Short mmCIF file of C-alpha atoms (C1' of nucleotides) and ligand atoms in Angstrom, two decimals:
data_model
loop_
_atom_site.label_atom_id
_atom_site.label_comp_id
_atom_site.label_asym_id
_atom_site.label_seq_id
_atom_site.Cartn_x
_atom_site.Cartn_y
_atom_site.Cartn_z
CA UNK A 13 74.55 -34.87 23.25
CA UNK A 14 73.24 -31.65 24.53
CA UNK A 15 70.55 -29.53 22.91
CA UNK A 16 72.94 -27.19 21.67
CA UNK A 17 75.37 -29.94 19.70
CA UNK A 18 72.14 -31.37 18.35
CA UNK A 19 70.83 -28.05 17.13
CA UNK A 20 74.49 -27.78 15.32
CA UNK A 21 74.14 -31.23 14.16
CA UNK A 22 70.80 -30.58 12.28
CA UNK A 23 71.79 -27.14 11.37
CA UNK A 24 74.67 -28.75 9.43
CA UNK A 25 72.27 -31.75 8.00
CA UNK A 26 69.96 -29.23 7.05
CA UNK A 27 72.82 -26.89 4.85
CA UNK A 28 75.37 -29.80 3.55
CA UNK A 29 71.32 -31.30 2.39
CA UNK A 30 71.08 -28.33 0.40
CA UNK A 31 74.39 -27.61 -0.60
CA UNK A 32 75.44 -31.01 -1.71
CA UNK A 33 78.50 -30.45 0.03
CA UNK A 34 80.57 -28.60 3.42
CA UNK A 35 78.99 -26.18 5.52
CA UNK A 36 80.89 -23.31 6.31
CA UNK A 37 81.25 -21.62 9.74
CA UNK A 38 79.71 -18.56 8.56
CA UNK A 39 76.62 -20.31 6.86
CA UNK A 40 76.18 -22.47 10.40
CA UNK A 41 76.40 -19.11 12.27
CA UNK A 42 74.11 -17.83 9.99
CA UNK A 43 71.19 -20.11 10.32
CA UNK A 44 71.95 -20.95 14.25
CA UNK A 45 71.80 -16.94 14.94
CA UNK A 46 75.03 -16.94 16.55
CA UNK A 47 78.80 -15.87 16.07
CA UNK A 48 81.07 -17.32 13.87
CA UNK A 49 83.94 -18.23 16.98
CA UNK A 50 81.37 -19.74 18.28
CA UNK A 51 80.46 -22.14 15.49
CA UNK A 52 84.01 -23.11 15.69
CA UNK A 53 84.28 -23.64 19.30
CA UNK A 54 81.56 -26.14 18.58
CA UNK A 55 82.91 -27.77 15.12
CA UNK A 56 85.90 -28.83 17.33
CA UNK A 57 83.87 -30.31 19.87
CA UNK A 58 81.71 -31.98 17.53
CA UNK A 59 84.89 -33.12 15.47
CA UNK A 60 86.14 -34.72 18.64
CA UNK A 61 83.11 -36.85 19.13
CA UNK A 62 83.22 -38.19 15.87
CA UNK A 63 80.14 -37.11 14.66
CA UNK A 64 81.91 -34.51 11.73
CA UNK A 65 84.30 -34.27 9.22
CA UNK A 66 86.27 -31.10 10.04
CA UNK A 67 89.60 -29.73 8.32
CA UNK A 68 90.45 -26.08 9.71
CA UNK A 69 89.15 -23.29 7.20
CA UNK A 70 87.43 -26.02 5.20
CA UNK A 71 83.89 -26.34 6.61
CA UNK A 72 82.46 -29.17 7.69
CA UNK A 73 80.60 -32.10 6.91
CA UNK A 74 78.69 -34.81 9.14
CA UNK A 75 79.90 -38.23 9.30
CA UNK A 76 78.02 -41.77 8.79
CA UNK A 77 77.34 -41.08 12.85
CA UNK A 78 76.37 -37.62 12.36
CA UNK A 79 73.92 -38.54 9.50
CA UNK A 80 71.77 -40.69 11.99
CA UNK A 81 71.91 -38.25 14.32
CA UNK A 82 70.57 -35.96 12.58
CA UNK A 83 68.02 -38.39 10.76
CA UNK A 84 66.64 -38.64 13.99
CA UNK A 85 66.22 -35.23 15.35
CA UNK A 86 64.45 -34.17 12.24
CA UNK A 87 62.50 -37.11 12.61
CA UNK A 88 61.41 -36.13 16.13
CA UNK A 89 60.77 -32.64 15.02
CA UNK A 90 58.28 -33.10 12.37
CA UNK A 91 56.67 -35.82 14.15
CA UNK A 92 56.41 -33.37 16.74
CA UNK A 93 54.74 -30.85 14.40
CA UNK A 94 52.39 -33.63 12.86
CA UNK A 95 51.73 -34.38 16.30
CA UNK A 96 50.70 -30.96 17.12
CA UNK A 97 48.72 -29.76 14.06
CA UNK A 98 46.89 -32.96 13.66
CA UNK A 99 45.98 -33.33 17.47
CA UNK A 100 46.56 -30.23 19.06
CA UNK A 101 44.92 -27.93 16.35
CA UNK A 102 47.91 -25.71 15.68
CA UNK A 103 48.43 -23.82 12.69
CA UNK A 104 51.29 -25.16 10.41
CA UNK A 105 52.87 -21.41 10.89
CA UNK A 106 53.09 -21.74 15.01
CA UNK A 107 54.50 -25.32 15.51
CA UNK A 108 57.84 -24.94 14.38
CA UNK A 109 59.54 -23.36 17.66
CA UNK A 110 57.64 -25.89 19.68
CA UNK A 111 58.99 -28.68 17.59
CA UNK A 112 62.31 -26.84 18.14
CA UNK A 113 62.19 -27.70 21.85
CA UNK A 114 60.33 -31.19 22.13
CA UNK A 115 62.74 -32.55 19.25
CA UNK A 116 65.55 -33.39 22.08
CA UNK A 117 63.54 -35.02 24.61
CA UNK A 118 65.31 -38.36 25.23
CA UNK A 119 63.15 -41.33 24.64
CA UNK A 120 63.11 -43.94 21.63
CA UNK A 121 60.29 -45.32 23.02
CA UNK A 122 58.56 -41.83 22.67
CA UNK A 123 59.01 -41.33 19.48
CA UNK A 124 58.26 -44.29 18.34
CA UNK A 125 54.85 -44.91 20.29
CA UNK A 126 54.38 -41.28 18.82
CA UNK A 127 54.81 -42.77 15.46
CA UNK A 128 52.35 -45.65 16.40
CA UNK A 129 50.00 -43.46 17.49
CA UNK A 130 49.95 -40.93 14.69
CA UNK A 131 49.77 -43.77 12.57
CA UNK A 132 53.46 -43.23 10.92
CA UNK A 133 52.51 -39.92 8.50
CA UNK A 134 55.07 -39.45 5.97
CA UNK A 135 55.05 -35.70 5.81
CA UNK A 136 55.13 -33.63 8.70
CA UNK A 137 52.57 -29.83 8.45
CA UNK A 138 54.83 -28.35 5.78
CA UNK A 139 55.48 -30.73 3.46
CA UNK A 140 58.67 -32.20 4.29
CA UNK A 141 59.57 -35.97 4.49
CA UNK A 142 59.77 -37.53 7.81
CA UNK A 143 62.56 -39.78 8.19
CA UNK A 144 61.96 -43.70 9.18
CA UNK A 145 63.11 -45.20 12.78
CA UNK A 146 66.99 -45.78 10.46
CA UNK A 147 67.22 -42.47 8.90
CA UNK A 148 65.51 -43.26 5.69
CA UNK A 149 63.70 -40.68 3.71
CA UNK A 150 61.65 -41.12 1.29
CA UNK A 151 62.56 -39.00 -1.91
CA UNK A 152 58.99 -37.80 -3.62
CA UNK A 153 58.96 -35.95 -7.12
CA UNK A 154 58.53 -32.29 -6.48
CA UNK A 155 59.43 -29.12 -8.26
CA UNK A 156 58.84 -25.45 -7.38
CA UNK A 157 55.82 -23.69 -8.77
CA UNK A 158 58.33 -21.27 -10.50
CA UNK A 159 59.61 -23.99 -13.13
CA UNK A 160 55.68 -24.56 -14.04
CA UNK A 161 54.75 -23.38 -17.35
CA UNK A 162 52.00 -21.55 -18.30
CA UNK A 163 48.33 -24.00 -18.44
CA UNK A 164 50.01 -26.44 -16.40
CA UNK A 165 48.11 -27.90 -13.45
CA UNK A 166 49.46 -29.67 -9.89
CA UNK A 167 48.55 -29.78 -6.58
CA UNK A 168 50.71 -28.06 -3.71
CA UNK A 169 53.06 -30.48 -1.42
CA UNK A 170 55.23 -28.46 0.07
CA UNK A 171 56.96 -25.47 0.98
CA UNK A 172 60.56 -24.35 0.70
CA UNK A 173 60.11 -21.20 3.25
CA UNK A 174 58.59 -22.48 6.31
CA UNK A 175 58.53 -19.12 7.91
CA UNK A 176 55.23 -18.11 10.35
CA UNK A 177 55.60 -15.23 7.81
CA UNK A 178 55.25 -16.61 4.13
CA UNK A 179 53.04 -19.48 5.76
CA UNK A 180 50.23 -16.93 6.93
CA UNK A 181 50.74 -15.63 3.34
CA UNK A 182 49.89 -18.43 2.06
CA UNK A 183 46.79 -19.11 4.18
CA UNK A 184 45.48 -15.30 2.99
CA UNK A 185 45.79 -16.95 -0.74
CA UNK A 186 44.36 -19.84 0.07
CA UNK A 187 47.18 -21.68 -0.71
CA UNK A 188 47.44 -24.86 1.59
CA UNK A 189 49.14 -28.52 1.10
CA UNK A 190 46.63 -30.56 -1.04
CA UNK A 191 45.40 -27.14 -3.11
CA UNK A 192 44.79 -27.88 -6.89
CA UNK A 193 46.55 -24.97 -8.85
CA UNK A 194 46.86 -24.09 -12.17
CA UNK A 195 49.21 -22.13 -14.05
CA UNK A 196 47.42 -19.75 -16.10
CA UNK A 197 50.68 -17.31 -17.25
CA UNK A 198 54.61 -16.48 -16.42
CA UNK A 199 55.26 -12.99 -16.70
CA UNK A 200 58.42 -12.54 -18.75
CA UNK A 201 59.34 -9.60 -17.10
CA UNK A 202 59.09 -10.42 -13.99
CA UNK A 203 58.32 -13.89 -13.63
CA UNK A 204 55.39 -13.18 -11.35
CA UNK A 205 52.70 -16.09 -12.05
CA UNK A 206 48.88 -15.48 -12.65
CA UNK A 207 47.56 -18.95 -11.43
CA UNK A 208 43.78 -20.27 -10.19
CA UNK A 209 42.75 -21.51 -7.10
CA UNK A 210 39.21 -22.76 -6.49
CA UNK A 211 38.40 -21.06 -9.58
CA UNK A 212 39.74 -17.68 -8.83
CA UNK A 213 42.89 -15.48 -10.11
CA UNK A 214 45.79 -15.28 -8.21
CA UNK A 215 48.76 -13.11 -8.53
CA UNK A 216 51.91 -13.99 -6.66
CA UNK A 217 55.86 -13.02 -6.92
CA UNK A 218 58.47 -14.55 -8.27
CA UNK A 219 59.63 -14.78 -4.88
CA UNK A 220 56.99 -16.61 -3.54
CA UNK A 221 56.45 -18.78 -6.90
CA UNK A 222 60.36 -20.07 -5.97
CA UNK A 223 59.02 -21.34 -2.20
CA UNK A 224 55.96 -23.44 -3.55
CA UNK A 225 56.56 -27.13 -4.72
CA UNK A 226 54.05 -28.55 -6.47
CA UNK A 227 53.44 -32.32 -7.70
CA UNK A 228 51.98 -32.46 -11.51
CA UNK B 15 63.70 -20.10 34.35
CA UNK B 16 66.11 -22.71 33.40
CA UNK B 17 65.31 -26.58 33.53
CA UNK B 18 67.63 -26.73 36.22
CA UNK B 19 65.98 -23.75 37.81
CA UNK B 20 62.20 -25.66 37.91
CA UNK B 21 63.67 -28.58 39.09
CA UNK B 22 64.83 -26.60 42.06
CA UNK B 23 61.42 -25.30 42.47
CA UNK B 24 59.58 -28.31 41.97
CA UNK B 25 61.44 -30.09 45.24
CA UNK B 26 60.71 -27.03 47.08
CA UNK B 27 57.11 -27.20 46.14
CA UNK B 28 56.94 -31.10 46.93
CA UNK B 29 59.30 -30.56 50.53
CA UNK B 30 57.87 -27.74 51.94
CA UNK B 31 53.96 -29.35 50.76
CA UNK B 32 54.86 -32.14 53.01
CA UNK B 33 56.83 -31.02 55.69
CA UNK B 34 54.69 -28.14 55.53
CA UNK B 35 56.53 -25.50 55.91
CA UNK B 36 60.35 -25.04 55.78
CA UNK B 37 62.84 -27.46 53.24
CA UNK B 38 66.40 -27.58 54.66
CA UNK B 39 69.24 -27.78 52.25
CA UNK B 40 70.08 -31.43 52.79
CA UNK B 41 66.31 -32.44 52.17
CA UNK B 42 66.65 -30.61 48.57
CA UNK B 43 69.94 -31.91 48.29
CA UNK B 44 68.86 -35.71 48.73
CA UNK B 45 65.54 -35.18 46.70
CA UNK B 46 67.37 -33.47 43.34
CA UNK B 47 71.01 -36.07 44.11
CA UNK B 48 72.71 -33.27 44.34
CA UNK B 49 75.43 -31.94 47.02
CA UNK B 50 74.17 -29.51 49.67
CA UNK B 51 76.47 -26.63 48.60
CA UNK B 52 75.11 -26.57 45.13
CA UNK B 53 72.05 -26.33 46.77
CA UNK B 54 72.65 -23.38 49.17
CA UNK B 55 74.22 -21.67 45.44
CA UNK B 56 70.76 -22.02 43.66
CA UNK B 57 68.47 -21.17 46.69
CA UNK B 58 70.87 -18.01 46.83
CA UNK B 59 69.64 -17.43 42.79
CA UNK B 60 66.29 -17.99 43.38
CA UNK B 61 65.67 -15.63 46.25
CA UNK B 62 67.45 -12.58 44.02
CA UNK B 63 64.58 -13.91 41.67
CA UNK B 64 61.78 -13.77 44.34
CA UNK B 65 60.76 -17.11 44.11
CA UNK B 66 61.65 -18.25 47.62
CA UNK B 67 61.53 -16.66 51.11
CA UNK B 68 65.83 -17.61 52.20
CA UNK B 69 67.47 -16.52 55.87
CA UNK B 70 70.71 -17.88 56.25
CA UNK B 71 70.63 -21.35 58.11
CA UNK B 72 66.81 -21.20 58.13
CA UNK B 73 65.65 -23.10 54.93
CA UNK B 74 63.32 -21.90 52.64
CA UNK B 75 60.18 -21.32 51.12
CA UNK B 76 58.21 -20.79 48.08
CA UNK B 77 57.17 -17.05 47.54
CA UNK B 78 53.19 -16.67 45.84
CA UNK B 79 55.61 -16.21 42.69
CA UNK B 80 57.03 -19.10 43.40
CA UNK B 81 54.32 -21.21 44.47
CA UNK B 82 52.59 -20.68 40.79
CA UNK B 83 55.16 -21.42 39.16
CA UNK B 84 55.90 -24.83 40.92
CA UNK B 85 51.76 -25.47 40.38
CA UNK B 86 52.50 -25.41 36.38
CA UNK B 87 55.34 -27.58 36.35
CA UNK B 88 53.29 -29.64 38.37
CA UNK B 89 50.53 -29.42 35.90
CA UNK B 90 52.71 -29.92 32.97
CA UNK B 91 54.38 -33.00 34.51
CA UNK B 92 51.12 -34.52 35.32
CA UNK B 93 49.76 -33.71 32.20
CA UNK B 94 52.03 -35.47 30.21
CA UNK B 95 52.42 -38.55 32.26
CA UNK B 96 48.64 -38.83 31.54
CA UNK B 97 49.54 -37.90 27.77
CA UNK B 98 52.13 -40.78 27.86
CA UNK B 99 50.01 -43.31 29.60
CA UNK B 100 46.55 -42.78 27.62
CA UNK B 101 47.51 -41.96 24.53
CA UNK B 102 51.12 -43.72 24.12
CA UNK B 103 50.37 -46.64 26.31
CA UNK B 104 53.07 -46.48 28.53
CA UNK B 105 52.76 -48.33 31.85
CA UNK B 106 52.40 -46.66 34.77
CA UNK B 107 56.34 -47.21 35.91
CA UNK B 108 57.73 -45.58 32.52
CA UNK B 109 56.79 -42.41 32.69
CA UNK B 110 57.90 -40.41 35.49
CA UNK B 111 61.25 -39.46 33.74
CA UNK B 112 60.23 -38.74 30.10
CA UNK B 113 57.84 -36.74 31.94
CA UNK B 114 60.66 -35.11 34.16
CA UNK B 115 62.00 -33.77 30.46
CA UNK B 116 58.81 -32.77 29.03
CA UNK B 117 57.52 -30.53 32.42
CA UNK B 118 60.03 -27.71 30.91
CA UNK B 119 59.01 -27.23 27.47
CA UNK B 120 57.79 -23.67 27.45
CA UNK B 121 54.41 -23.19 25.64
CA UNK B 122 51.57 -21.96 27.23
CA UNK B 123 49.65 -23.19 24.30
CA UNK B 124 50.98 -26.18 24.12
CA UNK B 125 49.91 -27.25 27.76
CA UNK B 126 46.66 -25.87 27.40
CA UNK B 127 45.37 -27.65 24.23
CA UNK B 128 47.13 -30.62 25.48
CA UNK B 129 45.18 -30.35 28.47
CA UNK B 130 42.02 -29.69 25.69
CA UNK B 131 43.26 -33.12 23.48
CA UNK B 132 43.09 -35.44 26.85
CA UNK B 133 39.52 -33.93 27.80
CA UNK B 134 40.99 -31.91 31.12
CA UNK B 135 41.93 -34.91 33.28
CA UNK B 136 41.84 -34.60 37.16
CA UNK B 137 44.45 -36.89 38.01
CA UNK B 138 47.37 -37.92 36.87
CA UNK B 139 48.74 -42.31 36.33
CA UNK B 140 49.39 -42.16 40.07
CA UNK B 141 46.75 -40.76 41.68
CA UNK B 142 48.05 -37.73 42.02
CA UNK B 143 45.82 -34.50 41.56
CA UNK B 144 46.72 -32.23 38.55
CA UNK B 145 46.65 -28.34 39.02
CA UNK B 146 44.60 -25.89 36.64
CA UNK B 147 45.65 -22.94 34.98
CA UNK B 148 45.55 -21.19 38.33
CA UNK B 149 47.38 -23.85 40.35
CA UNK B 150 44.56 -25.13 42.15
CA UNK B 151 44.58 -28.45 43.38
CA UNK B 152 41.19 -30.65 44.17
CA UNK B 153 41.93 -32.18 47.01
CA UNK B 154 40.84 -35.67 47.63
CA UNK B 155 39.84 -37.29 50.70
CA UNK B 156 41.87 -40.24 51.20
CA UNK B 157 43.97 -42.74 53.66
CA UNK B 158 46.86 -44.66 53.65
CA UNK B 159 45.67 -48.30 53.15
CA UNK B 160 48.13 -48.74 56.80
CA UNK B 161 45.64 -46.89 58.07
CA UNK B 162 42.24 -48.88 57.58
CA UNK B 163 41.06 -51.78 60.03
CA UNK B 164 39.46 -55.20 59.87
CA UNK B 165 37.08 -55.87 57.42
CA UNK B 166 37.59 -52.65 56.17
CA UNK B 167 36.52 -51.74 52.11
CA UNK B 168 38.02 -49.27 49.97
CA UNK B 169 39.22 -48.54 46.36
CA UNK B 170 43.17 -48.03 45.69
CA UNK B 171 42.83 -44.67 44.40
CA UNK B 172 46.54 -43.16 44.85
CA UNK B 173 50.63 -43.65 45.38
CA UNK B 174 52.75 -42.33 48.02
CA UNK B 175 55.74 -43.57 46.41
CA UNK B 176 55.60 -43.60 42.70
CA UNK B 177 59.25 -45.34 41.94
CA UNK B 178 59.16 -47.81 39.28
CA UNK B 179 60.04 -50.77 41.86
CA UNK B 180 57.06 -49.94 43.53
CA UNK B 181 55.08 -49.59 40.70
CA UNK B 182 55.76 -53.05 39.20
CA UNK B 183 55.28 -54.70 42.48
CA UNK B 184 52.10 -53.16 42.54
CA UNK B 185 51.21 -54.73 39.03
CA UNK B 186 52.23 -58.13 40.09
CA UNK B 187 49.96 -57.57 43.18
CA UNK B 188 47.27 -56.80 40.67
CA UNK B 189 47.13 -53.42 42.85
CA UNK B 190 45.88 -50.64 40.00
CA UNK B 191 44.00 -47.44 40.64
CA UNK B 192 40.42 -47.92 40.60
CA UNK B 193 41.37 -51.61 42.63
CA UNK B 194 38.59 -52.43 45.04
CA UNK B 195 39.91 -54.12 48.28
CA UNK B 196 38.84 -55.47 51.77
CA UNK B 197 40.87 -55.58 54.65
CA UNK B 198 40.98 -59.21 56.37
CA UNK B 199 43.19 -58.25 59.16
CA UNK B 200 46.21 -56.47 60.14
CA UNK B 201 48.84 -58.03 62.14
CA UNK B 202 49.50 -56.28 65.27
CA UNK B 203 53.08 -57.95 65.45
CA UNK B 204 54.48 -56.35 62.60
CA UNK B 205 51.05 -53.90 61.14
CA UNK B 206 51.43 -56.30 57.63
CA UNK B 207 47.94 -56.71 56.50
CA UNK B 208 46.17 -59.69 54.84
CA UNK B 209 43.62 -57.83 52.24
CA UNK B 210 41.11 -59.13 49.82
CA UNK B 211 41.99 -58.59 45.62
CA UNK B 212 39.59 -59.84 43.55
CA UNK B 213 38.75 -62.60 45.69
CA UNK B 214 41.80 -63.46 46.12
CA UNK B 215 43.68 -63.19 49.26
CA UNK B 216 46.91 -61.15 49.50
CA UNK B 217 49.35 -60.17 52.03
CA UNK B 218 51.57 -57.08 52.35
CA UNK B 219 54.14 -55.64 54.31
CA UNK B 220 53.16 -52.19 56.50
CA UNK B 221 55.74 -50.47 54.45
CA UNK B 222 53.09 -51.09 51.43
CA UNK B 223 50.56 -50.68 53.08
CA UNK B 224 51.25 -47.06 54.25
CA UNK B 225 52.43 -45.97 50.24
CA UNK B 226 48.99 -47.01 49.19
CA UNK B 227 46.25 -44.36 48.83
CA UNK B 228 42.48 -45.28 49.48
CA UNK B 229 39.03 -43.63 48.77
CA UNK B 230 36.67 -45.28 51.39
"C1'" DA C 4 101.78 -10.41 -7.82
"C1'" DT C 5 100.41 -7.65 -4.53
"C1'" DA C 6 96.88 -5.39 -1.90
"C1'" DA C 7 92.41 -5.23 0.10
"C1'" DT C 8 88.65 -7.72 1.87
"C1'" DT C 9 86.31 -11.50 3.84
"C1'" DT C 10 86.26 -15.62 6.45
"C1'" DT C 11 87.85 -18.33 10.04
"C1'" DT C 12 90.33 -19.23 14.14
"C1'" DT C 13 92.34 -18.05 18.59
"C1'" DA C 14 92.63 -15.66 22.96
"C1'" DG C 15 90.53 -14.08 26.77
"C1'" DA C 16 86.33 -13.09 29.25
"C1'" DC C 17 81.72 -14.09 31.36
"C1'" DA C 18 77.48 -16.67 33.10
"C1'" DT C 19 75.56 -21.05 34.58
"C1'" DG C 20 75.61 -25.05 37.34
"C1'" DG C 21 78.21 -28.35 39.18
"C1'" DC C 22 82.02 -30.18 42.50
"C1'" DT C 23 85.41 -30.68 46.85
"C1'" DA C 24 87.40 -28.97 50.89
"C1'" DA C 25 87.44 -25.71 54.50
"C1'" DA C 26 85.08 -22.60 57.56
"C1'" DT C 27 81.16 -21.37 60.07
"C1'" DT C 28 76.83 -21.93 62.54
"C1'" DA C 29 73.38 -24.74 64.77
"C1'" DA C 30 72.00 -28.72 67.28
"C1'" DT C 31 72.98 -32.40 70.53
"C1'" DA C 32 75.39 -34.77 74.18
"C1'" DA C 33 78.18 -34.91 78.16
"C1'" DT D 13 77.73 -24.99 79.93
"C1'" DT D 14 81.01 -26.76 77.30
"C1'" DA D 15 82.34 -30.11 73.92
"C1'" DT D 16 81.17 -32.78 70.07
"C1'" DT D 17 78.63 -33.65 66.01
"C1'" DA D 18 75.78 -32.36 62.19
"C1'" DA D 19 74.17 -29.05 58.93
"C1'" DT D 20 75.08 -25.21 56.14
"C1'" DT D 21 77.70 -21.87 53.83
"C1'" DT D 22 81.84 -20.08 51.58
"C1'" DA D 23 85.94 -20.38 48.73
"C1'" DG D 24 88.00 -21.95 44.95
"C1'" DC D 25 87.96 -24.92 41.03
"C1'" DC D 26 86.04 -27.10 36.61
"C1'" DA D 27 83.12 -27.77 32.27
"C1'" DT D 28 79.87 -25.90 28.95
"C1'" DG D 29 78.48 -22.58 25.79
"C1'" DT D 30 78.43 -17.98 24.74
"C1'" DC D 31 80.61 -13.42 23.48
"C1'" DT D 32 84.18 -9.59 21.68
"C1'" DA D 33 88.49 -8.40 19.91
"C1'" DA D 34 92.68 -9.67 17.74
"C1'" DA D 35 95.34 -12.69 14.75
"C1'" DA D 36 95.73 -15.66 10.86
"C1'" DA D 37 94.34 -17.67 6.53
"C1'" DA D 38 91.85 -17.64 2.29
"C1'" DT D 39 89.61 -15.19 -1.29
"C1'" DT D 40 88.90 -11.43 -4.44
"C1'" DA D 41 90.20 -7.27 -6.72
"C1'" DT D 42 93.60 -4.27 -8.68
MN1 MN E 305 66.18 -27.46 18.76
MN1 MN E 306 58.39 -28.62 9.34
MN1 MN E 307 62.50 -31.90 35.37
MN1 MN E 308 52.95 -38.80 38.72
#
DNA sequence: ATAATTTTTTAGACATGGCTAAATTAATAA
DNA sequence: TTATTAATTTAGCCATGTCTAAAAAATTAT
């Protein structure tokens, strides 16, 4: 596969994932940053190598191939970003495009004495599972800070925006993986939280509420 | 620069550093298995980019441009093969073409707190000096084991040719950097060499002998 | 049910990097 | 010095991945 098939193939694991379902062109050329002929172009290819399920104007889905395919570039990615917060000192909002690169580097062996050596995390900088060497992930209890109710506590896990942009918000808060929080009220109105960190007030948006997951 | 692009300008860098000053087409040709007309295409490229000095049927040559950029994929490639051999314990023979991928990944960054992480190694698992931010290169004094006489001491300290066949052969020699060895005598029939490993003695052919580095 | 709009596909073009075969230039031998 | 051989370049072709514009299909609104 080239680096642009396996950027499709993720893109597609990443939106059937959330969708529950088929990707459409226009959703693919959405989060690829390219044109919608072009997604199609591609789909065809892709269709021919087995590694999707692809009926015209239907979208597409990956097949049993395409799964582990794309099991395994995710895994290489957040090992990659694990690899490079945890040794290299990044920040968890500058790893992502390096990831991006180093996740097609062609080498089981790589990835797996990576593993070894970063003594097989679970969760990569942001929170998200890292699949095992057969595409497993394990599926831990989360929900977003939004559904919390008011004096509810739970510590932060995750994030649903992994932008450099919300992610430096979040460091301005205070707000990292492992922070304690606690819900102290949901605004009707708006549904903007008032919540405490390290003992102080916090006010955050809706919108950012709705990209937190927290464990309770 | 595309990968394809560095690779170009890494052969040029390695050519013209030996042959010390011009590298015909065929050379590059045979060094990146490639066919001399594709070559003569992509020199054509490169000079538009002012990376290499090109007359028609004359060779070419790295521009200062092009000479620091060659130095950092040098540096990067280096870099990594240490990465992969001190960190990941790969052998000394595995590396060279995960290494080959990794040399394009484009982070400044990333090389430089790599380069932090492994505690700003000199050399890389062959011997071979790695560049610094500015492309310079420490140069070592050494010889080519071919070159030493009777009785003779010295410590293996580089390779001239880094293959993997050579590599292994080395390790079933017992031949690693850092090796201490004597010279018993060298056969002026055929210039093999009987030499001293760890008490033990060994003998080699003078094609061996001269892709053997030593710091007397 | 038909019309308007949106989505998706197709057609045709371009850039990159590769190839083979033919032409040209340089180097070597007679 | 001329002929032969070797090296290099050019011409023309192919595959990949991208794009714009036009056509076709599906969806939504009237
Ligand atoms: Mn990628
Ligand atoms: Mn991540
Ligand atoms: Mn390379
Ligand atoms: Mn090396």
């Amino acid at each position: 596969m080239t680096y642009s098939e396996e950027d499709y193939i993720k893109a597609i694991y990443h939106l059937s994932k959330d969708l529950k379902s088929f990707a459409s062109t226009s959703d693919i050329a959405a989060q690829l940053d390219t044109k919608a002929s072009s997604v199609t172009d591609m789909i065809q290819k892709l269709s021919d190598k087995k590694v999707v399920h692809y009926k015209k104007y239907q979208g597409v889905r990956l097949t049993e191939k395409g799964e582990i395919y794309a099991a395994s570039i995710v895994r290489k990615h957040r090992l990659w970003e694990y690899f490079l917060v945890e040794k290299l000192n990044f920040s968890w909002d500058e790893v992502h495009d390096v990831a991006e690169e180093l996740e097609h580097i062609k080498s089981e062996k790589l990835i797996e004495r990576l593993d070894v050596f970063l003594g097989f995390p679970k969760m990569d900088p942001h929170g998200d599972p890292i699949p095992d060497q057969h595409g497993q992930i394990p599926d831990i209890k989360k929900i977003l800070l939004s559904a919390m109710k008011d004096e509810q506590r739970g510590i932060v896990i995750g994030v649903k925006d992994s932008s450099s942009k919300f992610l430096r918000y979040l460091d301005k808060l205070n707000i990292a993986l492992g922070t304690e929080i606690k819900v102290l009220e949901k605004e009707a109105f708006d549904n903007s939280m008032a919540i405490v960190i390290d003992h102080k007030t916090v006010h955050i948006s809706a919108i950012t509420a709705a990209n937190i997951y927290i464990k309770t």
